[in-house]
PDB file of C-alpha atoms and ligand atoms in Angstrom:
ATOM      1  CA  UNK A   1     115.968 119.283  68.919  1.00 90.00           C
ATOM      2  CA  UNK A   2     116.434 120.850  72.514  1.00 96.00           C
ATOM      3  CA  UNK A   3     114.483 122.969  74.549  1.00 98.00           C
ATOM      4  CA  UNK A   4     115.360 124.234  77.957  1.00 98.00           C
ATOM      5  CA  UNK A   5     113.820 126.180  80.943  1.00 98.00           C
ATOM      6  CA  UNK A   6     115.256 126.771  84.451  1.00 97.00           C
ATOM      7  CA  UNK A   7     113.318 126.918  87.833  1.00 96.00           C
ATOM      8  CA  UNK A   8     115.342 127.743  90.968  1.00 93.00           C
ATOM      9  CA  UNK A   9     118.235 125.791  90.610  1.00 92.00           C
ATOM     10  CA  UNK A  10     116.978 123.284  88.289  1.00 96.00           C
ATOM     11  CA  UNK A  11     117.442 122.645  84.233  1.00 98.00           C
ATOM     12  CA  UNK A  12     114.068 121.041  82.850  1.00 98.00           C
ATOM     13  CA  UNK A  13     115.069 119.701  79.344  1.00 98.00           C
ATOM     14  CA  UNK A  14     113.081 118.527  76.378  1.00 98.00           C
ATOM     15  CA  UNK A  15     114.912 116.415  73.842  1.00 98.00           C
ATOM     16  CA  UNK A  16     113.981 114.331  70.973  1.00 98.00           C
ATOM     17  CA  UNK A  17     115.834 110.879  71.629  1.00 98.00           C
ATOM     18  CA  UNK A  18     116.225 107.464  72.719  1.00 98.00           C
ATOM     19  CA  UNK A  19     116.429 106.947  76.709  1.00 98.00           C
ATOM     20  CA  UNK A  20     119.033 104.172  76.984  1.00 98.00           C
ATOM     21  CA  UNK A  21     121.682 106.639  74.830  1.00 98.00           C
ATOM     22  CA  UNK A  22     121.299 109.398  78.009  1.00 98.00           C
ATOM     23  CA  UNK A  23     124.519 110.432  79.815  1.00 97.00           C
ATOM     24  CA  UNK A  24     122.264 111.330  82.715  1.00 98.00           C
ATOM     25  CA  UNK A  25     122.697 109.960  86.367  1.00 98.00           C
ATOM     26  CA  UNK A  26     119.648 107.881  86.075  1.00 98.00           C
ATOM     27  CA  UNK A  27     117.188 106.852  83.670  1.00 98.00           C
ATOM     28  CA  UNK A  28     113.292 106.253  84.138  1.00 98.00           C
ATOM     29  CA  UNK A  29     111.990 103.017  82.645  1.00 98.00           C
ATOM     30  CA  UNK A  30     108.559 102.692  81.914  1.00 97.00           C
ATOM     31  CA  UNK A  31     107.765  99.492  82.537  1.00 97.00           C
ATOM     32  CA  UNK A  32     104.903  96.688  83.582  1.00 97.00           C
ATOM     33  CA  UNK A  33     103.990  95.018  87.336  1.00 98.00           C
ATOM     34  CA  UNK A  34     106.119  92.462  86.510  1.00 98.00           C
ATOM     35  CA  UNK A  35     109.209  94.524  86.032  1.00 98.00           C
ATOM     36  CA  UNK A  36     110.777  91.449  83.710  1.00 98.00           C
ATOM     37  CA  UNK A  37     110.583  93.192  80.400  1.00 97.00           C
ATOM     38  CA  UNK A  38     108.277  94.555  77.517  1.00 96.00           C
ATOM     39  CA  UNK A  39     108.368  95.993  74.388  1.00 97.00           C
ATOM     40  CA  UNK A  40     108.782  99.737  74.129  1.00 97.00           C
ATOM     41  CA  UNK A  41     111.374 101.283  76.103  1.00 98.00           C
ATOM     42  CA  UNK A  42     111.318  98.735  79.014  1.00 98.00           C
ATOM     43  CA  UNK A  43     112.353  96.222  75.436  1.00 98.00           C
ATOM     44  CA  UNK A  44     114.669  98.761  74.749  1.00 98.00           C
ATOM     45  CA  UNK A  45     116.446  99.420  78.111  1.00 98.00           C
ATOM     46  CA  UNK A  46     115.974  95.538  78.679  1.00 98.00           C
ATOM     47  CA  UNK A  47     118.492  95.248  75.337  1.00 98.00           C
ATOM     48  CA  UNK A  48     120.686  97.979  75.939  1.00 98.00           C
ATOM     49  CA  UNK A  49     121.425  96.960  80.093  1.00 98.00           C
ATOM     50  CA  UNK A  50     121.919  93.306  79.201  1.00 98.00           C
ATOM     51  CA  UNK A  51     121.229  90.590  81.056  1.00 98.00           C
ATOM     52  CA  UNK A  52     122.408  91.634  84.215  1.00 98.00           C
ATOM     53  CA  UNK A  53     118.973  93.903  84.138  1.00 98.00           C
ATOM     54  CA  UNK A  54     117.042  91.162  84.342  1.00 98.00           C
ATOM     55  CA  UNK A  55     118.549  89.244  86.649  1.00 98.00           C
ATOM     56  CA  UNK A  56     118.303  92.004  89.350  1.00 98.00           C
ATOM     57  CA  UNK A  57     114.506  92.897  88.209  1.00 98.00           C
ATOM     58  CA  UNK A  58     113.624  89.069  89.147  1.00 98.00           C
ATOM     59  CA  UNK A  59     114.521  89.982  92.849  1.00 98.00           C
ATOM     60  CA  UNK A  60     112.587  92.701  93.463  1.00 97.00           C
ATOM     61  CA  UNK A  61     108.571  90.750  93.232  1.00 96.00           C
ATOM     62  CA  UNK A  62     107.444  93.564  90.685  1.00 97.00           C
ATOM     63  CA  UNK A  63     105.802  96.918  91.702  1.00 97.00           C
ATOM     64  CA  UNK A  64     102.487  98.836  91.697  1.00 97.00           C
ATOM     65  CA  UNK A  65     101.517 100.438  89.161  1.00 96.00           C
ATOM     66  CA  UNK A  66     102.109 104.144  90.377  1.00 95.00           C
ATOM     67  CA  UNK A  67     104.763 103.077  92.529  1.00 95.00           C
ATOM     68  CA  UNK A  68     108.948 102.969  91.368  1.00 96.00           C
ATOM     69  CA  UNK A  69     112.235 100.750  92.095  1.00 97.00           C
ATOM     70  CA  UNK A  70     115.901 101.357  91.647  1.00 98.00           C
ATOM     71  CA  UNK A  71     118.230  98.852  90.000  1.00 98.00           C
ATOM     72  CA  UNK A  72     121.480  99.286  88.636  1.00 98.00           C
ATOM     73  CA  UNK A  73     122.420 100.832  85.414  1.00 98.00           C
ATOM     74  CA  UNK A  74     124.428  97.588  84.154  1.00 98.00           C
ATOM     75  CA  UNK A  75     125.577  98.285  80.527  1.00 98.00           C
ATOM     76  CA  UNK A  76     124.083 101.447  80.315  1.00 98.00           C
ATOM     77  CA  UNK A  77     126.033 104.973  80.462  1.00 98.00           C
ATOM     78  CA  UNK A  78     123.514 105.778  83.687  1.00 98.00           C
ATOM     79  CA  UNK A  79     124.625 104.400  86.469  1.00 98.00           C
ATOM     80  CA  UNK A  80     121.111 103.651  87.628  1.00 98.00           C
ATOM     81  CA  UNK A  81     117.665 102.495  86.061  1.00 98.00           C
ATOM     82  CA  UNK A  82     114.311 103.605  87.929  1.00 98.00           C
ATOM     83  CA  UNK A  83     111.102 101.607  87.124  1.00 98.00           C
ATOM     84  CA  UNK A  84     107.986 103.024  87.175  1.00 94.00           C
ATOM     85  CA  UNK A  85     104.682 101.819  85.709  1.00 96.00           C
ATOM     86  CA  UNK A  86     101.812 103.942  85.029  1.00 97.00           C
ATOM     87  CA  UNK A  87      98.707 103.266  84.391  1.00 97.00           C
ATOM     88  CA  UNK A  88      96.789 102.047  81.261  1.00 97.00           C
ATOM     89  CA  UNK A  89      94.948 105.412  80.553  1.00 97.00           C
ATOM     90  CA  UNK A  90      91.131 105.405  80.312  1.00 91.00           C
ATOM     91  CA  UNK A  91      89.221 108.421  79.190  1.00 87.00           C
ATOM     92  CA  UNK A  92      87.539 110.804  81.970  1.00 85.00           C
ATOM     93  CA  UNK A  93      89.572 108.321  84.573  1.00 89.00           C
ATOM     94  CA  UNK A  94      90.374 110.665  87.225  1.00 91.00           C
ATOM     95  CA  UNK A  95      92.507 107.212  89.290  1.00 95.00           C
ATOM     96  CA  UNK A  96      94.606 107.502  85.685  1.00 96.00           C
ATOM     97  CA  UNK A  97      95.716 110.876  86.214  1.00 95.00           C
ATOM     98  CA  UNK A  98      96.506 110.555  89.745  1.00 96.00           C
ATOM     99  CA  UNK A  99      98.567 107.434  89.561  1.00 96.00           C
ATOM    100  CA  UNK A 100     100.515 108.989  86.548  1.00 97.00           C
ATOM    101  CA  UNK A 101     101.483 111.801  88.810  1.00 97.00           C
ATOM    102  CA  UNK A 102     102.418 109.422  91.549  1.00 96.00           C
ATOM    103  CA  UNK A 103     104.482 107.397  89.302  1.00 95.00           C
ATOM    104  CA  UNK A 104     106.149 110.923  88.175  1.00 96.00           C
ATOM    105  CA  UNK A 105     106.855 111.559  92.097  1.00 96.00           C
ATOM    106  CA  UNK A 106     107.930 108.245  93.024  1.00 95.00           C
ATOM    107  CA  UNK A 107     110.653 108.342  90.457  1.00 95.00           C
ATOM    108  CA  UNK A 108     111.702 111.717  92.010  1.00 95.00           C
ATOM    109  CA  UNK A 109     111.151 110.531  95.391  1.00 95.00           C
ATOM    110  CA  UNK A 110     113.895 107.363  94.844  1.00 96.00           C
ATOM    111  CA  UNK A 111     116.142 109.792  93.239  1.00 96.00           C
ATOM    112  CA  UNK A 112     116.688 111.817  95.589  1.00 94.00           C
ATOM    113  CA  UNK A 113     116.965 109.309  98.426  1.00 95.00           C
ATOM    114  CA  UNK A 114     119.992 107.819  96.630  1.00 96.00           C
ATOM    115  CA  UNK A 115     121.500 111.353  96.026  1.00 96.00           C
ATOM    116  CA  UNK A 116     120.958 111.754  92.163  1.00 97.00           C
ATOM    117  CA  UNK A 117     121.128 114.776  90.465  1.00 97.00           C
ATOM    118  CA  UNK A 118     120.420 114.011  87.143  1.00 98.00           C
ATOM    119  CA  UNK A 119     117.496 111.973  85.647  1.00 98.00           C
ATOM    120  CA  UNK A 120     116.413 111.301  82.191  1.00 98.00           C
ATOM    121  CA  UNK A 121     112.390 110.580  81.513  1.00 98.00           C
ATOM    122  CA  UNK A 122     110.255 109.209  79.038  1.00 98.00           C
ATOM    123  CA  UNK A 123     106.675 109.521  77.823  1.00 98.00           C
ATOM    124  CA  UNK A 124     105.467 106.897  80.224  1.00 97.00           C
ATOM    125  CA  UNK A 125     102.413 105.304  79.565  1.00 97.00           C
ATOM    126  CA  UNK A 126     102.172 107.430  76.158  1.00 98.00           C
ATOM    127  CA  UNK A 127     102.618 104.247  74.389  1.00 97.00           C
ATOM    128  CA  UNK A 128     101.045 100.383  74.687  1.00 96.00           C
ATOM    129  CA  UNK A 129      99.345 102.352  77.808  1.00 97.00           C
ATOM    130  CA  UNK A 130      97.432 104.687  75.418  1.00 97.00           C
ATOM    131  CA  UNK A 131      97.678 107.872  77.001  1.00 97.00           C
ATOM    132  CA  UNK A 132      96.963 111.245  74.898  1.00 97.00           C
ATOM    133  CA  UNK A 133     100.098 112.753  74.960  1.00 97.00           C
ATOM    134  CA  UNK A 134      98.600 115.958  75.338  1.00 97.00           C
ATOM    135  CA  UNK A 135      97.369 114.980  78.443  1.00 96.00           C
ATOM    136  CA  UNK A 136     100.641 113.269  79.648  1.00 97.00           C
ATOM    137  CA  UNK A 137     102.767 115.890  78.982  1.00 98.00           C
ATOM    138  CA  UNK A 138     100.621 118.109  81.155  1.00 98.00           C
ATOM    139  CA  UNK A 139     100.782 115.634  83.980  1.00 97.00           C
ATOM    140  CA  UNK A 140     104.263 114.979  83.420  1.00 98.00           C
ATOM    141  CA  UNK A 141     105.658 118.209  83.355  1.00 98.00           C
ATOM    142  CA  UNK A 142     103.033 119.872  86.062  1.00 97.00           C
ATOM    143  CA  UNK A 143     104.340 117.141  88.623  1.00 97.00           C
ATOM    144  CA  UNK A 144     108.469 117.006  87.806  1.00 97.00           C
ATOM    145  CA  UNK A 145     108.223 120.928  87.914  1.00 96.00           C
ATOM    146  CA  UNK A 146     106.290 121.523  90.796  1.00 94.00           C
ATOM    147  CA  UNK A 147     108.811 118.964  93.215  1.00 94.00           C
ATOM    148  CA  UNK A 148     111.781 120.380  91.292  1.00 93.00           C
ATOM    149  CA  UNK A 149     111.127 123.354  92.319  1.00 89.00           C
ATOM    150  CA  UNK A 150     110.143 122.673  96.284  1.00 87.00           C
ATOM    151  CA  UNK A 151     113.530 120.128  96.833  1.00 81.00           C
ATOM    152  CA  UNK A 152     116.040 121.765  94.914  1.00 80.00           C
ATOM    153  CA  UNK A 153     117.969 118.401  94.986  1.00 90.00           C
ATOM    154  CA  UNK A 154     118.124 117.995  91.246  1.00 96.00           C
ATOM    155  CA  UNK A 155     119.910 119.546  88.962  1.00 97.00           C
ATOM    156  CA  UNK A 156     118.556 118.240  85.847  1.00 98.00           C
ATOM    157  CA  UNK A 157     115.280 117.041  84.367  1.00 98.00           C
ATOM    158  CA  UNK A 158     115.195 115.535  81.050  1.00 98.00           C
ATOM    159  CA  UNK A 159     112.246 114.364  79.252  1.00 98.00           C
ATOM    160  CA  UNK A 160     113.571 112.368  76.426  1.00 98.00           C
ATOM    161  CA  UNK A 161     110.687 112.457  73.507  1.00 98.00           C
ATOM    162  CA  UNK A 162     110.969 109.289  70.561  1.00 97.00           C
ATOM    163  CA  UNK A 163     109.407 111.298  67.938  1.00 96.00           C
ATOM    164  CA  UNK A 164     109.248 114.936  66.529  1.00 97.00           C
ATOM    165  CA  UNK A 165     105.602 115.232  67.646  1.00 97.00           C
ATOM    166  CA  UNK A 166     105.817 114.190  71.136  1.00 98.00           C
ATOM    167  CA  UNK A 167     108.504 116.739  71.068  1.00 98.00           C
ATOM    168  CA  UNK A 168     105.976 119.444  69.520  1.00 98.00           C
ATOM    169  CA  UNK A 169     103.193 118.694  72.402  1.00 98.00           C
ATOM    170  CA  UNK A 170     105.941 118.707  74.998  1.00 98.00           C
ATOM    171  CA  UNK A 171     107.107 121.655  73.925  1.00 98.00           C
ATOM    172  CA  UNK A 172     104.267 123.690  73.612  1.00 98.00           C
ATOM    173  CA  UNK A 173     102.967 122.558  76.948  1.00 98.00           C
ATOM    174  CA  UNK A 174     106.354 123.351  78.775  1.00 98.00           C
ATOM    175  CA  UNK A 175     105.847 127.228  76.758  1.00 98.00           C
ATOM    176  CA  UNK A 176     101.961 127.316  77.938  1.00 98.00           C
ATOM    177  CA  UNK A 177     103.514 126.685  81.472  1.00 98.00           C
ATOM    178  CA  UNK A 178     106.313 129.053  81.010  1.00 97.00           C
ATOM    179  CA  UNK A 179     103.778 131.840  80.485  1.00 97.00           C
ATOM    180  CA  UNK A 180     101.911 130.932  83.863  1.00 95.00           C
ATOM    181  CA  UNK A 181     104.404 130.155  86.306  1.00 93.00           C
ATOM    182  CA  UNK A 182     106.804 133.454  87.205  1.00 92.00           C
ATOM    183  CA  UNK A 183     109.845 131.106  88.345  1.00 94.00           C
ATOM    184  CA  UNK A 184     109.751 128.863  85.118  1.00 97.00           C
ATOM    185  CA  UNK A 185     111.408 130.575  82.160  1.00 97.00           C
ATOM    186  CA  UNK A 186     112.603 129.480  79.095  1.00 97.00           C
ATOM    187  CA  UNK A 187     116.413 129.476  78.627  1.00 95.00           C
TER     188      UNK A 187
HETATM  189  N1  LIG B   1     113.454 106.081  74.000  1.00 76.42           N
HETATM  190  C1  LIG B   1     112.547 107.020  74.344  1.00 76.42           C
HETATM  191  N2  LIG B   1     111.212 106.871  74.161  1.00 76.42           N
HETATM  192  C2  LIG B   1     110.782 105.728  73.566  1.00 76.42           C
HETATM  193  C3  LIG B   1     111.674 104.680  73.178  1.00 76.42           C
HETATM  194  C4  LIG B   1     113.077 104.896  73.413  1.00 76.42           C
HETATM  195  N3  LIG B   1     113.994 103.988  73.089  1.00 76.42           N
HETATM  196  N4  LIG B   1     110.938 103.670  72.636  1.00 76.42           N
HETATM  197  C5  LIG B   1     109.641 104.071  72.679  1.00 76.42           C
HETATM  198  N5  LIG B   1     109.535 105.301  73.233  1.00 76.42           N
HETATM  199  P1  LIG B   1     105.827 102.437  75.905  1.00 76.42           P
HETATM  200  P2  LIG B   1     103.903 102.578  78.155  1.00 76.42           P
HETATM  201  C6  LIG B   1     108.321 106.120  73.527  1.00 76.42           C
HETATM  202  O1  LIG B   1     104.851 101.644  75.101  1.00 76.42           O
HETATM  203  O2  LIG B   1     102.853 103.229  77.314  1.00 76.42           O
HETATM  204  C7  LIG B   1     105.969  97.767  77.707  1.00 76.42           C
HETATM  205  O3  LIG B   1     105.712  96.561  77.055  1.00 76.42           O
HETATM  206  C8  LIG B   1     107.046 105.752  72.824  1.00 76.42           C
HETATM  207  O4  LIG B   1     107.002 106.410  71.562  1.00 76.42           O
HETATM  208  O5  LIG B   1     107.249 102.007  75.953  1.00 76.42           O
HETATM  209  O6  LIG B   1     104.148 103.126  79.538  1.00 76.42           O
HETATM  210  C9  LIG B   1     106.044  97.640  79.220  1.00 76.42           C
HETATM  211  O7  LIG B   1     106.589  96.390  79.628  1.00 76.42           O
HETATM  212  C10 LIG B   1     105.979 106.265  73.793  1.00 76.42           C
HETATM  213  O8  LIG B   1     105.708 107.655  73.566  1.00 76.42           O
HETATM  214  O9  LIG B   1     105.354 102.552  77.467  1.00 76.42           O
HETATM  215  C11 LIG B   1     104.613  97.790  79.635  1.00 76.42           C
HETATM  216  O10 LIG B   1     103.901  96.573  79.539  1.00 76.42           O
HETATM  217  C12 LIG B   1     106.629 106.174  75.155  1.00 76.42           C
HETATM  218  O11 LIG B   1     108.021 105.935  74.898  1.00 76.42           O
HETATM  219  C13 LIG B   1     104.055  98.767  78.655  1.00 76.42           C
HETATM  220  O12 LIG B   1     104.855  98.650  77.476  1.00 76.42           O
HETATM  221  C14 LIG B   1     106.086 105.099  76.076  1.00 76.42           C
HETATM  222  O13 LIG B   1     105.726 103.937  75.349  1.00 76.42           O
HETATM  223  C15 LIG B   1     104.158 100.200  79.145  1.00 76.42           C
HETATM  224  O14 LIG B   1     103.495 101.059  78.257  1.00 76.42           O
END
């Protein structure tokens, strides 16, 4: 399953998938403080990198949660991994929301400092962090779109969804925006 929509010069992409198989630049990791590994996707990118992944994380002293780092790709087909943690969602938490967004424009922010055109999300915090997807999708898609669209620097945006119905709420939300926002159309 694909969806696509273009804004300026920029492809936002919905797919249903799994993150460490992307042929994109850079992937997005969704990982803890600690940056030294999880289950979820941070397990999975953890397994598919190698050890060589967490050998780098351990010189980095972790990250707040909103914030991102960079680290090589290792035996990944991107050629770099950027970890971000969001935050553990709480209902009515307004701090939630905002350092979800942040963690959405830090990711963007690193990108483009190191040139990257291409990047590859997924549903952070959508999973151990508990966040309604409904709810993450709109943050997730609000924020990526809305820098997109200002830098111009990249040429892709994927949001890589594990299962058909994160897909589905993606997907509708990226339509509901579609129908809003005169620049965003569906391709
Ligand atoms: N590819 C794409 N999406 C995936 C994959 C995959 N291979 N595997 C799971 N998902 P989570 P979080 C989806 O729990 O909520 C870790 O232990 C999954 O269905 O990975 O940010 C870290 O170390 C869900 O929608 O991340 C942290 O401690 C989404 O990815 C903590 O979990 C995110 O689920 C972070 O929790």
């Amino acid at each position: 399953m694909v969806m696509r929509a273009s804004i300026n010069s920029t492809t936002i992409e919905l797919v249903q998938g799994d993150i460490t198989r992307q042929d994109t630049e850079a992937i997005v990791n969704a990982a803890n403080t600690s940056l030294l590994g999880g289950g979820g996707v941070d397990g999975a990118i953890h397994h598919a990198a190698g050890p060589g992944l967490l050998a780098e994380t351990r010189t980095l002293g972790g990250c707040n949660t909103g914030d991102a780092r960079l680290t090589g790709g290792h035996n990944l087909q991107a050629r770099y991994i950027i970890h971000a943690v969001g935050p553990v969602y709480r209902p009515d938490d307004v701090e939630a929301a905002r350092l979800l967004a942040s963690a959405y424009r830090r990711r963007l922010e690193l990108a483009v400092e190191h040139g990257i055109k291409s990047i590859a999300f997924p549903a952070i915090s959508t999973g151990v962090y508990g966040y309604p997807l409904d709810e993450a999708a709109e943050i997730a898609l609000e924020t990526v779109i809305s820098l997109v669209a200002q830098s111009r620097d990249i040429g892709l945006a994927r949001f890589v969804l594990f299962d058909a119905r994160a897909f589905d709420v993606y997907s509708r939300t990226l339509s509901a925006m579609a129908d809003k926002k005169e620049d965003l159309r569906l391709l």
